[in-house]
Amino acid sequence: MINGFEQTRVACGDVYLSVHRAGQGTPLILLHGYPQNHHCWAKVAPTFARHFNVIVPDLRGYGDSDAPPDNAEHSTYSKRTMAADIANMMNALGIDRAHVLGHDRGARVAYRLALDHPDLIDRLGIIEIVPTGDFWGAWNADLALAAYHWTFLAQPAPLPERMIGMDGAGYADWTLRAWTLAKGLDDFTPAALASYRAQMADPARVHAMCADYRAGAFFDRQLDEADRAAGAQIAAPLRFLWAESGFPARTGDPLDLWRRWASDVTGNACRSGHFAMEENPQAVLDTFLPHFGALT
């Protein structure tokens, strides 16, 4: 649990999502990434809840949310499907519009929500990604080695599932440690680490996480490429935070990539590895509280 938050399960179409909620005022939805869940927001969510009605769902396949099996088209865990989950969650909770802040896979859900359901989003925050199609397009040898999980997890089932299943907790620790600036686990709370390790010990959730990346390699990439060709644009004001030692920093000018997708884009880097909310929570608060209109 996040300190001060209450947990419920919400029917969102064909899945139930586990949702943590606290605060009052304008809704702010926080979407986590891989290999994490709602715990990744624990250091910043209580502060956000002083200013906003904060809603923190576990994405399908993660945390305590439902984890259905993938389909042949790899659309079950596409960002279009996961964005529809969030739209359905908003409807179930009686929320007409919200600010949305996403990290990693959750940021991919967030920008797909902004493209597919522009009427639902007031302001958009993105942490530590560039759009899926652009990231694939930026690959060279160095980026391929750093982001090997994009191709490993997307391999046909059940190859990665079986390999991770041999030592799920060890794989979780390896991934978390490798992507931090300090190359350690000290920035993660004991509760968060226990939860991330538990996911990697659950075959259904390991399959879901692999399906998430299979969608990224096929369905999501193709959808992004089609949208770019059609000139699709994000209408919501977009604020982008990336880590000096993270994945977007390896793509050249990551802010320029986002400016091709939206007309109102601002951003900055921070000193962190990939997990900014846990490694440098103050930078996340300093960047996004003003963007979402909080008086600090």
C-alpha positions as a printed NumPy array, in Angstrom:
array([[  0.   ,   0.   ,   0.   ],
       [  1.005,   3.62 ,  -0.559],
       [  0.924,   5.587,   2.695],
       [ -2.471,   7.252,   3.122],
       [ -4.054,   5.571,   0.083],
       [ -7.014,   3.191,  -0.075],
       [ -7.133,   0.225,  -2.44 ],
       [-10.134,  -0.944,  -4.454],
       [-10.728,  -3.154,  -7.5  ],
       [-12.441,  -1.456, -10.407],
       [-14.182,  -3.135, -13.363],
       [-12.566,  -1.781, -16.543],
       [-14.116,  -3.571, -19.475],
       [-12.856,  -7.145, -19.587],
       [-10.438,  -6.777, -16.649],
       [-10.45 ,  -5.59 , -13.075],
       [ -7.721,  -3.138, -12.133],
       [ -6.371,  -2.698,  -8.629],
       [ -6.569,   1.04 ,  -7.887],
       [ -5.043,   3.076,  -5.051],
       [ -6.567,   6.495,  -4.35 ],
       [ -6.152,   9.489,  -2.017],
       [ -6.552,  13.263,  -2.007],
       [ -9.075,  15.728,  -3.352],
       [ -9.387,  18.189,  -6.193],
       [ -8.437,  17.768,  -9.843],
       [ -7.858,  14.093, -10.696],
       [ -4.261,  13.043, -11.367],
       [ -3.643,   9.514, -12.674],
       [ -0.193,   7.97 , -12.122],
       [  0.789,   5.068, -14.407],
       [  3.745,   2.84 , -13.527],
       [  6.174,   0.969, -15.753],
       [  8.151,  -2.268, -15.984],
       [  9.139,  -4.232, -13.92 ],
       [  7.174,  -2.32 , -11.319],
       [  3.645,  -1.535, -10.142],
       [  1.92 ,   1.107,  -7.999],
       [  4.745,   0.921,  -5.427],
       [  7.017,   2.962,  -7.699],
       [  4.968,   6.078,  -6.861],
       [  5.155,   5.646,  -3.061],
       [  7.759,   8.404,  -2.549],
       [  5.849,  11.056,  -4.523],
       [  2.155,  10.079,  -4.467],
       [  1.444,  11.361,  -0.907],
       [  2.785,  14.8  ,  -1.863],
       [  0.765,  14.835,  -5.071],
       [ -2.282,  13.89 ,  -2.952],
       [ -1.955,  17.145,  -0.989],
       [ -2.9  ,  18.944,  -4.202],
       [ -4.859,  16.457,  -6.33 ],
       [ -7.272,  13.534,  -6.302],
       [ -4.573,  10.948,  -7.027],
       [ -5.474,   7.642,  -8.686],
       [ -2.764,   4.979,  -9.004],
       [ -3.847,   1.844, -10.887],
       [ -1.814,  -1.281, -11.473],
       [ -1.798,  -1.777, -15.241],
       [ -3.309,  -5.011, -16.518],
       [ -0.856,  -7.828, -15.88 ],
       [  0.933,  -6.015, -13.057],
       [  0.534,  -5.726,  -9.286],
       [ -2.876,  -6.892,  -8.145],
       [ -4.717,  -6.286, -11.435],
       [ -6.032,  -9.038, -13.677],
       [ -3.52 , -10.708, -16.001],
       [ -5.318, -12.258, -18.998],
       [ -3.382, -14.401, -21.509],
       [ -2.022, -12.761, -24.644],
       [ -3.581, -13.271, -28.07 ],
       [ -1.987, -14.023, -31.448],
       [ -2.06 , -10.376, -32.552],
       [ -0.342,  -9.21 , -29.343],
       [ -3.108,  -6.676, -28.826],
       [ -4.158,  -7.9  , -25.357],
       [ -1.326,  -5.84 , -23.835],
       [ -1.132,  -3.194, -26.533],
       [ -1.004,   0.357, -25.276],
       [ -4.281,   0.963, -27.101],
       [ -5.955,  -1.755, -25.014],
       [ -4.276,  -0.598, -21.801],
       [ -5.259,   3.008, -22.517],
       [ -8.841,   1.818, -22.977],
       [ -8.562,   0.219, -19.515],
       [ -7.714,   3.635, -18.074],
       [-10.558,   5.287, -19.977],
       [-12.934,   2.644, -18.603],
       [-11.521,   3.152, -15.098],
       [-12.187,   6.882, -15.353],
       [-15.748,   6.224, -16.444],
       [-16.3  ,   3.76 , -13.594],
       [-14.964,   6.303, -11.077],
       [-17.045,   9.162, -12.521],
       [-14.002,  11.117, -13.753],
       [-14.586,  13.176, -16.893],
       [-11.051,  14.577, -17.323],
       [ -7.737,  14.174, -15.557],
       [ -4.059,  15.007, -15.599],
       [ -2.022,  11.916, -16.448],
       [  1.59 ,  11.181, -15.512],
       [  3.293,   8.025, -16.716],
       [  6.68 ,   6.383, -16.351],
       [  8.18 ,   3.761, -18.677],
       [  5.384,   1.451, -19.963],
       [  2.856,   3.602, -18.128],
       [  4.075,   6.611, -20.095],
       [  3.416,   4.672, -23.292],
       [ -0.114,   4.013, -22.069],
       [ -0.397,   7.705, -21.176],
       [  0.514,   9.076, -24.602],
       [ -1.661,   6.481, -26.331],
       [ -4.536,   7.604, -24.077],
       [ -3.818,  11.182, -25.162],
       [ -3.944,  10.184, -28.832],
       [ -6.954,   7.847, -28.665],
       [ -9.008,   9.718, -26.021],
       [ -7.905,  13.378, -26.181],
       [-11.06 ,  14.586, -24.455],
       [-10.061,  12.742, -21.259],
       [ -6.732,  14.459, -20.614],
       [ -6.052,  17.981, -19.353],
       [ -2.257,  17.9  , -19.047],
       [  0.183,  15.092, -19.782],
       [  3.42 ,  14.144, -18.039],
       [  5.969,  11.705, -19.469],
       [  8.919,  10.254, -17.55 ],
       [ 11.88 ,   8.51 , -19.162],
       [ 10.618,   7.384, -22.569],
       [ 10.44 ,   8.513, -26.16 ],
       [  7.614,   7.215, -28.375],
       [  7.793,   3.518, -29.173],
       [  8.31 ,   3.832, -32.93 ],
       [ 10.985,   6.484, -32.444],
       [ 12.816,   4.378, -29.877],
       [ 12.965,   1.42 , -32.238],
       [ 14.166,   3.775, -34.969],
       [ 17.017,   5.061, -32.784],
       [ 18.538,   1.625, -32.19 ],
       [ 22.242,   1.135, -32.732],
       [ 24.642,  -1.364, -31.155],
       [ 25.014,   0.582, -27.907],
       [ 21.27 ,   1.09 , -27.428],
       [ 20.537,  -2.523, -28.36 ],
       [ 22.896,  -3.732, -25.642],
       [ 21.432,  -1.375, -23.038],
       [ 17.792,  -2.106, -23.943],
       [ 18.231,  -5.821, -24.662],
       [ 15.008,  -6.551, -22.789],
       [ 13.   ,  -5.049, -25.655],
       [ 14.003,  -7.923, -27.912],
       [ 14.413, -10.586, -25.216],
       [ 10.921, -10.197, -23.73 ],
       [  9.359,  -9.974, -27.196],
       [ 10.615, -13.426, -28.216],
       [  7.868, -15.988, -28.83 ],
       [  6.309, -17.593, -25.771],
       [  7.321, -19.42 , -23.728],
       [ 11.083, -18.813, -24.178],
       [ 11.532, -15.666, -22.032],
       [  8.871, -16.824, -19.58 ],
       [ 10.775, -20.049, -18.923],
       [ 14.128, -18.3  , -18.578],
       [ 12.812, -15.698, -16.138],
       [ 10.934, -18.4  , -14.265],
       [ 14.217, -20.078, -13.321],
       [ 15.008, -17.177, -10.948],
       [ 12.324, -14.507, -11.081],
       [ 13.478, -12.613,  -7.999],
       [ 17.071, -12.625,  -9.216],
       [ 15.978, -11.342, -12.617],
       [ 13.981,  -8.54 , -10.977],
       [ 16.967,  -7.513,  -8.861],
       [ 19.319,  -7.638, -11.854],
       [ 17.029,  -5.425, -13.92 ],
       [ 16.389,  -2.885, -11.181],
       [ 20.047,  -2.685, -10.205],
       [ 21.275,  -2.352, -13.792],
       [ 19.004,   0.579, -14.609],
       [ 19.779,   2.747, -11.565],
       [ 22.452,   5.413, -11.546],
       [ 24.144,   3.868,  -8.484],
       [ 23.809,   0.283,  -9.828],
       [ 22.196,  -0.799,  -6.568],
       [ 18.879,  -1.438,  -4.831],
       [ 19.094,   1.104,  -2.012],
       [ 16.63 ,   3.528,  -3.671],
       [ 13.813,   0.968,  -3.576],
       [ 11.795,   0.502,  -0.378],
       [ 11.598,  -3.004,   1.111],
       [  7.887,  -3.17 ,   0.313],
       [  8.503,  -2.188,  -3.312],
       [ 11.292,  -4.722,  -3.752],
       [  9.168,  -7.486,  -2.245],
       [  6.32 ,  -6.623,  -4.609],
       [  8.517,  -6.444,  -7.718],
       [ 10.123,  -9.785,  -6.844],
       [  6.72 , -11.376,  -6.223],
       [  5.554, -10.374,  -9.713],
       [  8.54 , -12.115, -11.266],
       [  7.669, -15.289,  -9.345],
       [  4.11 , -15.355, -10.751],
       [  3.961, -17.122, -14.152],
       [  0.809, -15.257, -15.192],
       [  2.455, -11.882, -14.544],
       [  5.72 , -12.846, -16.19 ],
       [  3.694, -13.834, -19.258],
       [  1.823, -10.527, -19.089],
       [  5.045,  -8.517, -18.918],
       [  6.473, -10.406, -21.883],
       [  3.198,  -9.799, -23.74 ],
       [  3.549,  -6.092, -22.956],
       [  6.86 ,  -6.071, -24.832],
       [  5.568,  -8.289, -27.635],
       [  2.899,  -5.658, -28.16 ],
       [  5.628,  -3.001, -28.209],
       [  7.593,  -4.835, -30.881],
       [  4.616,  -5.382, -33.151],
       [  1.198,  -3.806, -32.497],
       [  2.383,  -0.639, -30.715],
       [  5.284,   0.031, -33.082],
       [  3.091,  -0.336, -36.154],
       [  0.404,   1.884, -34.631],
       [  2.953,   4.602, -33.861],
       [  4.356,   4.442, -37.364],
       [  0.865,   4.767, -38.851],
       [  0.039,   7.711, -36.589],
       [  3.262,   9.505, -37.47 ],
       [  2.583,   9.021, -41.179],
       [ -0.915,  10.445, -40.651],
       [  0.422,  13.435, -38.692],
       [ -1.336,  12.544, -35.436],
       [ -0.708,  15.066, -32.66 ],
       [ -1.131,  15.092, -28.897],
       [ -3.376,  18.013, -27.939],
       [ -2.619,  18.134, -24.211],
       [  0.298,  20.249, -22.947],
       [  3.137,  17.768, -22.472],
       [  5.942,  17.928, -19.906],
       [  8.83 ,  15.487, -20.35 ],
       [ 11.39 ,  14.453, -17.725],
       [ 14.274,  12.198, -18.624],
       [ 17.249,  10.882, -16.718],
       [ 20.777,  11.939, -17.539],
       [ 21.716,   8.244, -17.377],
       [ 18.537,   6.691, -18.763],
       [ 17.321,   5.273, -22.058],
       [ 15.977,   8.427, -23.807],
       [ 19.329,  10.17 , -23.284],
       [ 20.837,   7.61 , -25.665],
       [ 18.531,   8.559, -28.557],
       [ 20.163,  11.897, -29.41 ],
       [ 17.764,  14.753, -28.632],
       [ 14.812,  13.117, -26.84 ],
       [ 12.966,  16.414, -26.342],
       [ 12.997,  17.015, -30.091],
       [ 11.436,  13.594, -30.639],
       [  8.48 ,  14.602, -28.461],
       [  8.149,  17.932, -30.269],
       [  7.299,  15.972, -33.399],
       [  4.258,  14.567, -31.586],
       [  2.842,  17.648, -29.852],
       [  2.934,  21.422, -30.287],
       [  3.101,  22.279, -26.578],
       [  6.143,  20.42 , -25.196],
       [  8.543,  21.364, -22.425],
       [ 11.084,  19.246, -20.63 ],
       [ 14.293,  18.796, -18.738],
       [ 16.74 ,  16.141, -17.616],
       [ 17.484,  15.184, -14.019],
       [ 20.282,  13.347, -12.252],
       [ 18.952,   9.81 , -12.038],
       [ 18.937,   6.402, -13.555],
       [ 15.772,   5.03 , -15.139],
       [ 13.672,   5.009, -11.956],
       [ 13.393,   8.75 , -11.304],
       [ 10.469,   8.56 ,  -8.847],
       [ 12.51 ,   6.363,  -6.53 ],
       [ 16.019,   7.645,  -7.285],
       [ 15.253,  11.374,  -7.404],
       [ 11.684,  11.939,  -6.172],
       [ 12.248,  15.65 ,  -5.59 ],
       [ 13.051,  16.189,  -9.256],
       [  9.759,  14.503, -10.18 ],
       [  7.797,  16.728,  -7.788],
       [  9.625,  19.894,  -8.863],
       [  8.965,  19.11 , -12.518],
       [  5.331,  18.063, -12.412],
       [  3.635,  19.885,  -9.534],
       [  3.872,  23.214, -11.438],
       [  2.969,  21.549, -14.743],
       [ -0.265,  20.251, -13.276],
       [ -1.039,  23.602, -11.679],
       [ -0.237,  22.97 ,  -8.014],
       [  0.68 ,  25.957,  -5.877],
       [  3.976,  25.122,  -4.164]])
